[in-house]
Amino acid sequence: MSGVRKQWLIVGLGNTLRGDDALGALVIRSLRPLVDSESVRLMECAAVTPELAATLAAVDLAVFIDASQNGPIGRIECQLLESETGGLPFTHGCGIAALPELARQLYGRAPTVYLLTARGGSFDLHDGRLSPATEAMVRPMVERTLALLADDGRDR
Amino acid sequence: MRRTITINPVTRIEGHAHITLHLDDDGSVADARFHLTQFRGFEKFCEGRPFPEMPALTARTCGICPVSHLVASSKACDELLSVTIPDTAATLRRIMNLAQLVQSHALSFFHLSSPDLLLGFDSDPTDRNIFGVLKIDPELGRDGIRLRQIGQSIIELVGGKKIHPGWIVPGGVAEPLSQDKREQIRGMLPEGLEIARRTWKRFRGLASKYADEAAHFGNFPTMFLSLVTATGGLEHYDGRLRIKDAQGNILEDDVPGDEYERIIGEAVEPDSFMKSPYYRPSGYPSGIYRVGPLARLNNCDACGTPEADEALLRFREMGRGRPVSSSFHYHEARLVEILYGIERIGQLIDDPEILSTQVRARARGNRHEGIGVAEAPRGTLIHHYKTDEQDRMLWMNLIIATGHNGLAINRAVRQVASQFVRGDALEEGMLNRVEAVVRCFDPCLSCASHAVGQMPLRVQLIAADGRILDEQVRPKA
């Protein structure tokens, strides 16, 4: 076992002013007291930008957390992101799936990237408060994220 | 039979718009229009709000250049307070404004326009994106990301957030700069300057490959509007308005921002939510002018920093004694301004008073009208406010940088379409050129920073009776 500590990145996506879109940010805030800041970097992002590729290239595992408009209610969807390169009409944002390939091409390495989503109910204007059903997903999201980190930690 | 081609949406710009090309019977372009299809309504929904809220509210106009709105709005509010803000506050505002200039220009050049410039306007559209660029020049990709990071990091260091920092406030700034943050900013500048230098040198070589595009991408005589310093130098935060004509004669100089209405009129086109400002003495639409990096470099006497001044001399060689007229050269002008921005931040951060804790003047509203003018990355930005006795907003007028360029964008689209589009054969390369001339201006059409996923380009050739004669959709299914 190497003495080098693994580095992990957790990104909460979404706009905290848009109802359940704040889910990612609120999960990040719940995680903050539970993780070791030496090995886990927590970020809140309103949008996925190309600059994240540089951050991604420096970690061993990344987990993106987002509210979705589709999918089963009350259940977490966990997706291992595959590389995406073709046909991306690049603007100032980019798709999450494009990030690992961008990191690989630019910096020569990319971590395993998971996307955790839970369906949101309302994305109307609302200041940082979730609907009750989405609020109930914060704790499971936190636990699922910690479980992914624990699994990756055992792999080293 | 008169026909219309619609390009909707235009890709690789900030916001959403479409272009219509109107063809004559023989398939030649008779007219072309650039339509902004979003309605924002900031001027209306800000009415009745307390004026100190304006910097934070109006910054939401844009997720790319919120700092520009913070600066212009706070300057308008400074006037409403009737205060002169502390010198250190003005210097800190300048640093943030320049950091935004750097990151925004980097976004435009590296992320939005480099696929055209490196891969070619006729290249396969499925490759003509950042991944295509990375295949042939990964260093350019890394440079673009790093330069953006540097600009955004400086904004975050001084303002607390990369996007929508609430740190620029009426009367100054909310917090002074710490020594630690000063050193962090200093530490990033050499790398930023090296990237800027390298990119500028590389692009000068590329521009010669696109002589045809340079000749037809919005290459026509117009006036140019920008701020300049009291001595005619390049200016982005304060200064006075200057207008030059296409021959380089100064038509207006030393115009205070408060007098913008004397020289700028505003027209409205029936098919766009974008206003069309014009030089008032010349009338509408003859009073067409351009703003932004091309205008700033054409208008100023010098940049005031060593490497940017050297680059300015090279830039001006293209004008042969006159202002540089092709909108294609906005790209190079942006690179010169990135050089300037980094050099100038280096000068400002060394100001011995930069750590002063006197950074805010406090007052209640003392006037009922205030005007703030600053240079956003895309050009001159004007915020004009009127308030009532309770300091609530009665009226607001915003003239956005991209709006100033509205008439020129329309004309540029028409010129490119006339040169490259033949209506009986819709080819990818010619349509991309029509989009690319819009990208030269780097229009910022909204605060929409949440794109994109797949952003399709749909082009339809429509007969006068409404029949679709031809259609292309990008990307193909």
XYZ file of C-alpha atoms in Angstrom:
633
model
C 0.000 0.000 0.000
C 1.372 3.340 -0.955
C 1.598 6.115 1.617
C 0.216 8.651 -0.838
C -3.275 9.763 0.039
C -5.940 9.503 -2.614
C -7.487 12.753 -3.736
C -11.209 13.016 -4.338
C -13.401 15.714 -5.842
C -17.102 16.170 -5.088
C -18.991 18.714 -7.181
C -22.519 19.855 -6.410
C -24.130 21.178 -9.574
C -27.061 23.534 -9.798
C -28.501 26.934 -9.163
C -29.397 27.559 -5.531
C -32.058 30.050 -6.576
C -34.009 27.491 -8.593
C -35.828 25.285 -6.112
C -34.714 21.668 -6.217
C -31.792 22.576 -8.468
C -30.067 23.470 -5.180
C -29.829 19.783 -4.284
C -26.183 19.437 -5.348
C -25.091 22.484 -3.364
C -26.958 21.362 -0.248
C -25.416 17.902 -0.396
C -21.991 19.537 -0.576
C -22.775 21.634 2.496
C -23.900 18.541 4.358
C -20.716 16.731 3.395
C -18.405 19.499 4.550
C -18.209 18.508 8.240
C -18.028 14.808 7.366
C -14.970 14.656 5.120
C -11.263 15.273 5.482
C -10.453 18.458 3.601
C -6.894 17.190 3.056
C -8.120 14.518 0.687
C -11.603 15.620 -0.383
C -12.215 18.800 -2.328
C -15.798 20.027 -2.253
C -17.122 22.422 -4.883
C -20.445 24.052 -5.675
C -20.864 24.887 -9.355
C -23.758 26.581 -11.123
C -22.564 25.164 -14.436
C -20.049 22.729 -15.841
C -17.205 24.674 -17.417
C -14.111 23.463 -19.295
C -11.872 24.639 -16.455
C -13.122 21.719 -14.404
C -11.023 19.443 -16.607
C -7.865 20.756 -14.936
C -9.301 20.093 -11.487
C -10.445 16.665 -12.575
C -7.019 15.675 -13.835
C -5.559 16.180 -10.390
C -7.799 13.709 -8.518
C -8.310 9.950 -8.341
C -12.097 9.945 -8.206
C -14.753 12.558 -8.905
C -18.425 12.542 -8.008
C -20.861 15.009 -9.543
C -24.165 15.505 -7.751
C -27.117 17.025 -9.545
C -30.899 17.219 -9.526
C -32.533 15.747 -12.611
C -35.798 16.491 -14.324
C -36.372 12.857 -15.203
C -35.907 9.506 -13.547
C -37.585 7.722 -10.680
C -38.857 9.768 -7.764
C -37.192 9.056 -4.431
C -34.306 7.042 -5.846
C -30.679 7.872 -6.550
C -29.393 7.180 -10.030
C -25.659 6.442 -10.104
C -23.955 6.612 -13.463
C -20.333 5.891 -14.309
C -19.527 8.496 -16.926
C -18.142 7.275 -20.195
C -16.010 9.488 -22.429
C -17.734 11.707 -24.910
C -15.892 13.534 -27.650
C -17.815 13.786 -30.871
C -19.995 16.583 -32.084
C -19.694 18.829 -29.091
C -20.661 22.358 -30.139
C -18.540 23.990 -27.494
C -19.670 27.192 -25.851
C -18.817 28.547 -22.432
C -20.268 25.476 -20.803
C -19.840 21.818 -21.618
C -21.411 18.484 -20.823
C -20.267 16.553 -17.775
C -19.579 13.523 -19.928
C -17.090 15.525 -21.972
C -14.954 16.411 -18.984
C -13.049 13.122 -18.487
C -11.988 13.052 -22.130
C -11.074 16.719 -22.003
C -8.926 16.043 -18.938
C -7.313 13.048 -20.625
C -6.494 14.923 -23.812
C -5.251 18.051 -22.071
C -3.473 16.650 -19.048
C -2.892 13.016 -19.867
C -5.050 11.562 -17.113
C -8.637 11.414 -15.961
C -10.191 9.903 -12.861
C -13.176 7.641 -12.554
C -16.182 9.956 -12.645
C -19.616 9.200 -11.192
C -22.752 11.224 -11.634
C -25.310 10.923 -8.852
C -28.750 12.308 -9.609
C -32.098 12.428 -7.906
C -35.235 13.713 -9.479
C -36.290 17.192 -8.428
C -39.897 18.253 -8.209
C -39.795 21.993 -8.813
C -37.162 24.160 -10.456
C -39.032 27.424 -10.003
C -37.452 30.424 -8.339
C -36.872 29.664 -4.693
C -34.005 30.654 -2.467
C -32.064 27.564 -1.436
C -35.027 25.565 -0.178
C -35.931 22.138 -1.461
C -39.302 20.523 -1.842
C -39.944 17.931 0.920
C -39.416 14.991 -1.443
C -36.071 16.327 -2.646
C -35.048 17.377 0.845
C -35.487 13.753 1.851
C -32.855 12.799 -0.744
C -30.046 14.887 0.770
C -29.120 12.369 3.445
C -29.137 9.352 1.096
C -27.052 11.344 -1.386
C -24.508 12.123 1.309
C -24.335 8.480 2.331
C -24.023 7.267 -1.247
C -21.217 9.721 -1.909
C -19.346 8.638 1.215
C -19.821 5.026 0.171
C -18.246 5.721 -3.235
C -15.266 7.313 -1.523
C -14.959 4.412 0.886
C -15.033 1.896 -1.985
C -12.367 3.795 -3.836
C -10.286 4.057 -0.667
C -10.367 0.286 -0.254
C -9.100 -0.128 -3.817
C -5.774 1.494 -3.256
C -38.818 34.083 -56.181
C -37.586 35.662 -52.976
C -36.364 33.099 -50.468
C -35.135 33.176 -46.882
C -32.448 31.149 -45.118
C -32.664 31.015 -41.339
C -29.694 30.069 -39.153
C -31.170 29.239 -35.782
C -29.589 29.208 -33.287
C -26.199 30.719 -33.983
C -23.639 28.518 -32.258
C -20.570 29.290 -30.180
C -21.789 32.674 -28.984
C -23.059 33.676 -25.544
C -26.836 33.595 -25.644
C -29.329 32.736 -28.307
C -30.015 34.430 -31.598
C -30.742 33.608 -35.189
C -29.819 34.925 -38.589
C -32.020 35.253 -41.646
C -30.612 35.572 -45.123
C -32.998 36.914 -47.767
C -32.222 35.787 -51.273
C -33.141 37.247 -54.647
C -34.496 35.233 -57.546
C -30.989 34.420 -58.706
C -29.957 33.150 -55.277
C -27.882 36.187 -54.373
C -28.156 37.604 -50.896
C -30.424 40.645 -50.942
C -30.434 41.270 -47.206
C -29.310 39.658 -43.965
C -30.483 40.181 -40.436
C -29.184 39.197 -37.017
C -32.052 38.759 -34.551
C -31.790 38.710 -30.793
C -34.783 36.668 -29.752
C -34.522 36.908 -25.972
C -36.353 39.493 -23.927
C -34.878 40.296 -20.519
C -36.763 43.326 -19.225
C -34.238 44.479 -16.614
C -35.112 48.124 -17.193
C -38.711 47.425 -16.193
C -38.439 45.024 -13.294
C -35.809 47.120 -11.547
C -38.288 49.990 -11.281
C -39.339 50.568 -7.690
C -36.345 48.775 -6.165
C -33.889 50.652 -3.882
C -30.987 51.860 -5.998
C -28.261 50.235 -3.823
C -29.610 46.893 -5.064
C -28.784 47.763 -8.664
C -25.194 46.449 -8.840
C -26.251 43.012 -7.594
C -29.450 42.942 -9.655
C -28.049 44.179 -12.942
C -25.004 41.909 -12.663
C -27.467 39.084 -13.257
C -27.794 40.371 -16.802
C -24.843 38.195 -17.628
C -22.979 35.183 -16.280
C -19.933 35.881 -18.425
C -19.372 39.567 -17.743
C -21.206 40.311 -14.465
C -18.220 42.344 -13.320
C -18.819 44.865 -16.099
C -22.345 45.460 -14.873
C -21.143 45.663 -11.280
C -18.651 48.328 -12.301
C -20.972 50.434 -14.465
C -23.848 50.107 -12.018
C -21.732 50.987 -8.995
C -20.373 54.007 -10.823
C -23.936 55.167 -11.507
C -24.722 54.593 -7.818
C -21.582 56.523 -6.793
C -23.127 59.464 -8.605
C -26.439 58.966 -6.827
C -24.542 59.026 -3.530
C -22.570 62.062 -4.736
C -19.330 60.568 -3.443
C -15.812 60.268 -4.744
C -14.749 56.754 -3.897
C -11.351 56.125 -2.218
C -8.457 55.767 -4.661
C -7.708 52.249 -3.444
C -11.295 51.205 -4.111
C -11.025 52.499 -7.677
C -7.761 50.606 -8.159
C -9.288 47.393 -6.827
C -12.293 47.817 -9.110
C -9.888 48.277 -12.021
C -8.087 45.048 -11.154
C -11.309 43.085 -11.095
C -12.497 44.684 -14.339
C -9.222 43.766 -16.066
C -9.298 40.222 -14.692
C -12.690 39.839 -16.254
C -11.387 41.249 -19.513
C -8.683 38.582 -19.518
C -10.993 35.660 -18.764
C -13.721 36.821 -21.147
C -11.329 37.435 -24.048
C -9.736 34.049 -23.362
C -13.156 32.423 -23.536
C -13.892 34.112 -26.848
C -10.567 33.305 -28.456
C -9.687 29.876 -27.140
C -13.069 28.247 -26.633
C -15.334 29.891 -29.184
C -13.198 31.011 -32.117
C -10.048 28.870 -32.119
C -11.838 25.902 -33.761
C -12.469 28.049 -36.841
C -9.000 29.564 -36.841
C -7.003 26.402 -36.268
C -9.110 23.854 -38.119
C -10.429 26.085 -40.868
C -13.864 27.397 -41.738
C -14.497 24.525 -44.142
C -13.447 21.743 -41.784
C -15.831 18.984 -40.754
C -18.249 20.537 -38.226
C -18.163 17.386 -36.111
C -14.451 18.032 -35.529
C -14.701 21.811 -35.437
C -14.862 22.066 -31.667
C -12.502 22.076 -28.729
C -11.695 18.371 -29.114
C -10.689 18.971 -32.701
C -8.410 21.752 -31.511
C -6.895 19.519 -28.851
C -6.010 16.878 -31.390
C -3.730 19.245 -33.260
C -2.708 21.659 -30.530
C -3.203 20.480 -26.942
C -0.999 23.261 -25.624
C -3.474 25.825 -26.955
C -6.266 24.048 -25.118
C -4.333 24.053 -21.863
C -3.393 27.692 -22.357
C -7.010 28.679 -22.841
C -8.109 26.912 -19.716
C -5.223 28.279 -17.664
C -5.726 31.865 -18.821
C -9.406 31.679 -17.946
C -8.506 30.218 -14.574
C -6.096 33.059 -13.885
C -8.684 35.709 -14.731
C -11.379 33.993 -12.708
C -9.055 33.317 -9.785
C -8.163 36.997 -9.562
C -11.861 37.870 -9.576
C -12.428 35.314 -6.821
C -9.452 36.492 -4.778
C -10.518 40.129 -4.726
C -14.269 39.611 -4.837
C -14.872 36.324 -3.038
C -16.624 34.592 -5.969
C -15.818 33.834 -9.590
C -19.306 34.621 -10.821
C -21.535 37.363 -9.468
C -19.230 38.615 -6.723
C -21.070 41.123 -4.558
C -17.909 42.935 -3.607
C -18.152 46.029 -5.807
C -20.711 48.218 -4.076
C -21.956 51.792 -4.288
C -19.230 53.946 -2.755
C -16.334 51.581 -3.385
C -15.731 47.946 -2.534
C -16.893 45.861 0.411
C -13.538 44.557 1.658
C -9.892 45.616 1.337
C -7.284 43.369 -0.235
C -5.105 41.281 2.062
C -1.353 40.860 1.657
C -1.805 37.130 1.160
C -4.233 37.637 -1.719
C -1.998 40.274 -3.221
C 0.854 37.794 -3.312
C -1.353 35.108 -4.815
C -2.348 37.470 -7.617
C 1.254 38.503 -8.186
C 2.249 34.866 -8.374
C -0.142 34.089 -11.230
C 0.796 36.950 -13.500
C 4.092 35.696 -15.004
C 2.448 32.509 -16.256
C -0.519 34.481 -17.602
C 1.783 36.862 -19.410
C 3.750 34.022 -20.940
C 0.552 32.417 -22.239
C -0.703 35.732 -23.590
C 2.610 36.403 -25.314
C 2.770 32.929 -26.823
C -0.813 33.078 -28.093
C -0.431 36.535 -29.603
C 2.681 35.454 -31.505
C 1.018 32.289 -32.767
C -2.135 34.031 -33.900
C -0.288 36.690 -35.867
C 0.905 33.861 -38.070
C -2.582 32.426 -38.405
C -4.233 35.665 -39.494
C -2.298 35.715 -42.753
C -3.904 32.363 -43.644
C -7.320 33.990 -43.698
C -6.804 36.977 -45.960
C -10.104 36.316 -47.751
C -12.024 36.212 -44.489
C -10.252 39.327 -43.219
C -11.257 41.122 -46.408
C -14.940 40.231 -46.092
C -15.649 39.718 -42.389
C -17.279 43.004 -41.514
C -14.673 44.992 -43.403
C -16.256 48.380 -44.010
C -15.833 51.955 -42.824
C -17.547 52.860 -39.556
C -16.909 55.110 -36.634
C -15.432 53.734 -33.405
C -16.532 54.531 -29.835
C -14.638 53.887 -26.611
C -13.387 55.394 -23.410
C -9.867 56.788 -23.334
C -7.808 58.241 -20.499
C -7.311 61.976 -20.081
C -4.143 61.603 -22.148
C -5.754 59.434 -24.832
C -4.559 56.115 -23.441
C -6.354 52.766 -23.403
C -8.988 52.822 -20.669
C -11.511 50.307 -19.332
C -12.746 51.681 -16.024
C -13.032 55.458 -16.221
C -12.037 58.198 -18.610
C -13.941 60.071 -21.310
C -15.681 59.001 -24.481
C -13.950 59.346 -27.834
C -15.353 58.755 -31.311
C -13.142 58.412 -34.366
C -14.282 58.121 -37.968
C -13.087 55.534 -40.443
C -10.247 57.777 -41.571
C -9.000 58.216 -38.033
C -10.291 61.742 -37.488
C -11.478 62.405 -33.951
C -15.132 63.440 -34.126
C -15.783 63.584 -30.395
C -13.279 63.699 -27.589
C -13.207 64.240 -23.872
C -16.954 63.610 -23.635
C -17.985 62.881 -20.030
C -20.050 59.744 -19.625
C -22.849 61.910 -18.279
C -23.231 63.449 -21.720
C -23.634 60.205 -23.629
C -27.140 61.160 -24.785
C -25.713 64.103 -26.719
C -23.714 61.812 -28.968
C -25.598 58.491 -28.850
C -29.141 57.936 -30.069
C -31.008 54.638 -29.786
C -33.171 53.064 -32.478
C -35.276 49.923 -32.295
C -35.488 47.389 -35.089
C -38.826 45.580 -35.498
C -37.297 42.096 -35.656
C -34.917 42.095 -32.690
C -34.902 42.745 -28.950
C -31.476 44.330 -29.351
C -31.427 48.118 -29.466
C -29.460 49.804 -32.238
C -27.509 52.772 -30.899
C -26.078 55.243 -33.421
C -23.957 58.376 -33.457
C -26.637 61.007 -33.056
C -25.144 63.769 -35.222
C -25.026 61.374 -38.199
C -28.574 60.100 -37.689
C -29.936 56.592 -38.015
C -28.701 54.339 -39.534
C -25.825 56.400 -40.963
C -24.400 56.810 -37.484
C -23.134 53.222 -37.409
C -20.140 52.671 -35.150
C -18.305 49.795 -33.519
C -17.187 49.281 -29.918
C -15.046 46.711 -28.132
C -11.393 45.751 -28.458
C -11.139 46.774 -32.126
C -12.577 50.214 -31.346
C -10.482 50.646 -28.216
C -7.245 49.901 -30.037
C -8.249 52.135 -32.950
C -9.183 54.999 -30.642
C -6.400 55.039 -28.077
C -3.069 56.759 -28.576
C -1.219 54.066 -26.629
C -1.879 51.194 -24.258
C 0.555 52.268 -21.580
C 2.232 48.920 -20.901
C 5.383 47.762 -22.689
C 4.356 44.537 -24.398
C 0.847 45.686 -25.263
C 2.243 48.853 -26.813
C 4.585 46.774 -28.962
C 1.659 44.584 -30.000
C -0.437 47.693 -30.696
C 2.167 48.948 -33.146
C 2.042 45.645 -35.018
C -1.752 45.688 -34.938
C -1.853 49.159 -36.442
C 0.293 48.125 -39.381
C -2.841 46.458 -40.735
C -4.609 49.825 -40.900
C -1.834 51.528 -42.848
C -2.306 54.826 -41.121
C -6.050 54.482 -40.661
C -8.165 52.601 -38.134
C -8.174 48.853 -38.711
C -11.509 48.266 -40.424
C -12.016 44.497 -40.656
C -14.043 42.965 -37.857
C -11.958 39.813 -38.326
C -9.215 41.641 -36.457
C -11.297 41.757 -33.292
C -9.563 38.456 -32.568
C -6.091 39.963 -32.594
C -7.300 43.042 -30.734
C -8.510 40.728 -27.968
C -5.079 39.145 -27.690
C -3.434 42.560 -27.443
C -5.867 43.470 -24.672
C -5.127 40.250 -22.804
C -1.446 41.235 -22.833
C -2.416 44.683 -21.613
C -4.748 43.352 -18.939
C -2.121 41.151 -17.352
C 0.598 43.790 -17.544
C -1.713 46.437 -16.121
C -2.885 44.241 -13.242
C 0.812 43.794 -12.443
C 1.232 47.561 -12.267
C -1.884 48.096 -10.164
C -1.154 45.318 -7.689
C 2.175 47.007 -6.921
C 0.423 50.245 -5.945
C 1.780 51.055 -2.457
C -1.739 51.935 -1.278
C -3.363 48.761 -2.582
C -3.709 47.286 0.926
C -5.330 50.398 2.375
C -8.414 49.650 4.426
C -10.147 52.836 3.291
C -12.120 51.342 0.457
C -15.652 52.636 0.815
C -17.367 56.000 0.997
C -20.730 55.842 2.748
C -23.633 58.151 2.123
C -27.330 58.184 1.518
C -28.757 59.165 -1.829
C -27.892 62.771 -2.548
C -28.899 63.009 -6.187
C -31.677 61.584 -8.284
C -29.809 60.846 -11.476
C -26.616 58.872 -11.973
C -24.739 57.572 -15.006
C -21.996 54.964 -14.948
C -19.850 54.203 -17.975
C -17.158 51.541 -18.230
C -15.582 49.349 -20.874
C -16.854 45.786 -20.772
C -14.850 43.171 -22.701
C -17.205 43.641 -25.654
C -17.335 47.421 -25.523
C -18.718 50.485 -23.851
C -21.344 49.799 -21.206
C -23.676 52.531 -19.949
C -25.961 52.396 -16.910
C -28.262 55.402 -16.454
C -30.522 55.619 -13.391
C -33.176 58.015 -12.071
C -34.539 57.718 -8.525
C -37.352 59.182 -6.437
C -37.267 60.873 -3.037
C -37.123 57.486 -1.288
C -34.092 56.395 -3.336
C -36.164 53.943 -5.332
C -35.552 53.385 -8.990
C -37.893 55.412 -11.187
C -36.244 54.733 -14.503
C -33.274 52.891 -15.928
C -31.568 52.772 -19.295
C -28.890 50.220 -20.112
C -26.851 50.427 -23.282
C -25.018 47.143 -23.546
C -21.760 46.725 -25.426
C -23.186 44.225 -27.876
C -26.065 46.603 -28.617
C -23.658 49.299 -29.780
C -22.384 46.811 -32.330
C -25.874 45.844 -33.504
C -25.869 47.834 -36.729
C -22.349 46.690 -37.527
C -23.181 43.031 -36.874
C -26.102 43.231 -39.314
C -23.922 44.815 -41.931
C -21.134 42.324 -41.349
C -23.510 39.392 -41.733
C -24.799 40.887 -44.983
C -21.268 41.351 -46.297
C -20.155 37.840 -45.478
C -23.349 36.304 -46.810
C -23.032 38.230 -50.065
C -19.491 36.987 -50.488
C -19.828 33.362 -49.426
C -23.490 32.271 -49.654
C -25.134 31.020 -52.823
C -28.741 30.154 -52.159
C -28.972 27.165 -54.450
C -26.252 25.241 -52.616
C -26.225 25.403 -48.844
C -22.720 24.405 -47.887
C -21.452 24.013 -44.373
C -18.418 26.248 -44.841
C -20.361 29.222 -46.117
C -22.922 29.021 -43.335
C -20.171 28.688 -40.773
C -18.606 31.871 -42.106
C -21.871 33.694 -41.549
C -21.834 32.521 -37.938
C -18.128 33.184 -37.584
C -18.436 36.847 -38.473
C -20.873 37.193 -35.587
C -18.326 35.488 -33.323
C -15.757 38.140 -34.284
C -17.833 40.619 -32.288
C -18.113 38.081 -29.433
C -21.702 39.120 -28.801
C -22.956 38.513 -25.295
C -26.662 38.051 -25.676
C -27.741 36.950 -22.262
C -26.695 35.840 -18.846
C -27.233 32.272 -19.993
C -24.201 30.444 -18.665
C -26.019 27.136 -18.344
C -25.579 25.840 -21.884
C -25.211 23.434 -23.634
C -25.486 19.763 -24.308
C -26.228 19.533 -28.014
C -26.911 22.883 -29.588
C -28.252 22.242 -33.073
C -27.928 24.531 -36.020
C -30.965 24.470 -38.276
C -30.836 26.174 -41.646
C -33.908 26.312 -43.801
C -34.338 27.539 -47.323
C -37.925 28.723 -47.510
C -39.841 29.702 -50.613
C -42.098 32.740 -50.683
C -45.101 30.423 -50.398
C -43.678 28.866 -47.224
C -42.440 25.623 -48.751
C -39.152 24.323 -47.356
C -36.873 24.002 -50.357
C -33.816 22.832 -48.492
C -32.837 22.165 -44.918
C -29.686 21.336 -43.038
C -29.521 20.361 -39.399
C -26.300 20.268 -37.403
C -25.201 18.019 -35.873
C -26.628 15.322 -38.108
C -28.706 12.684 -36.357
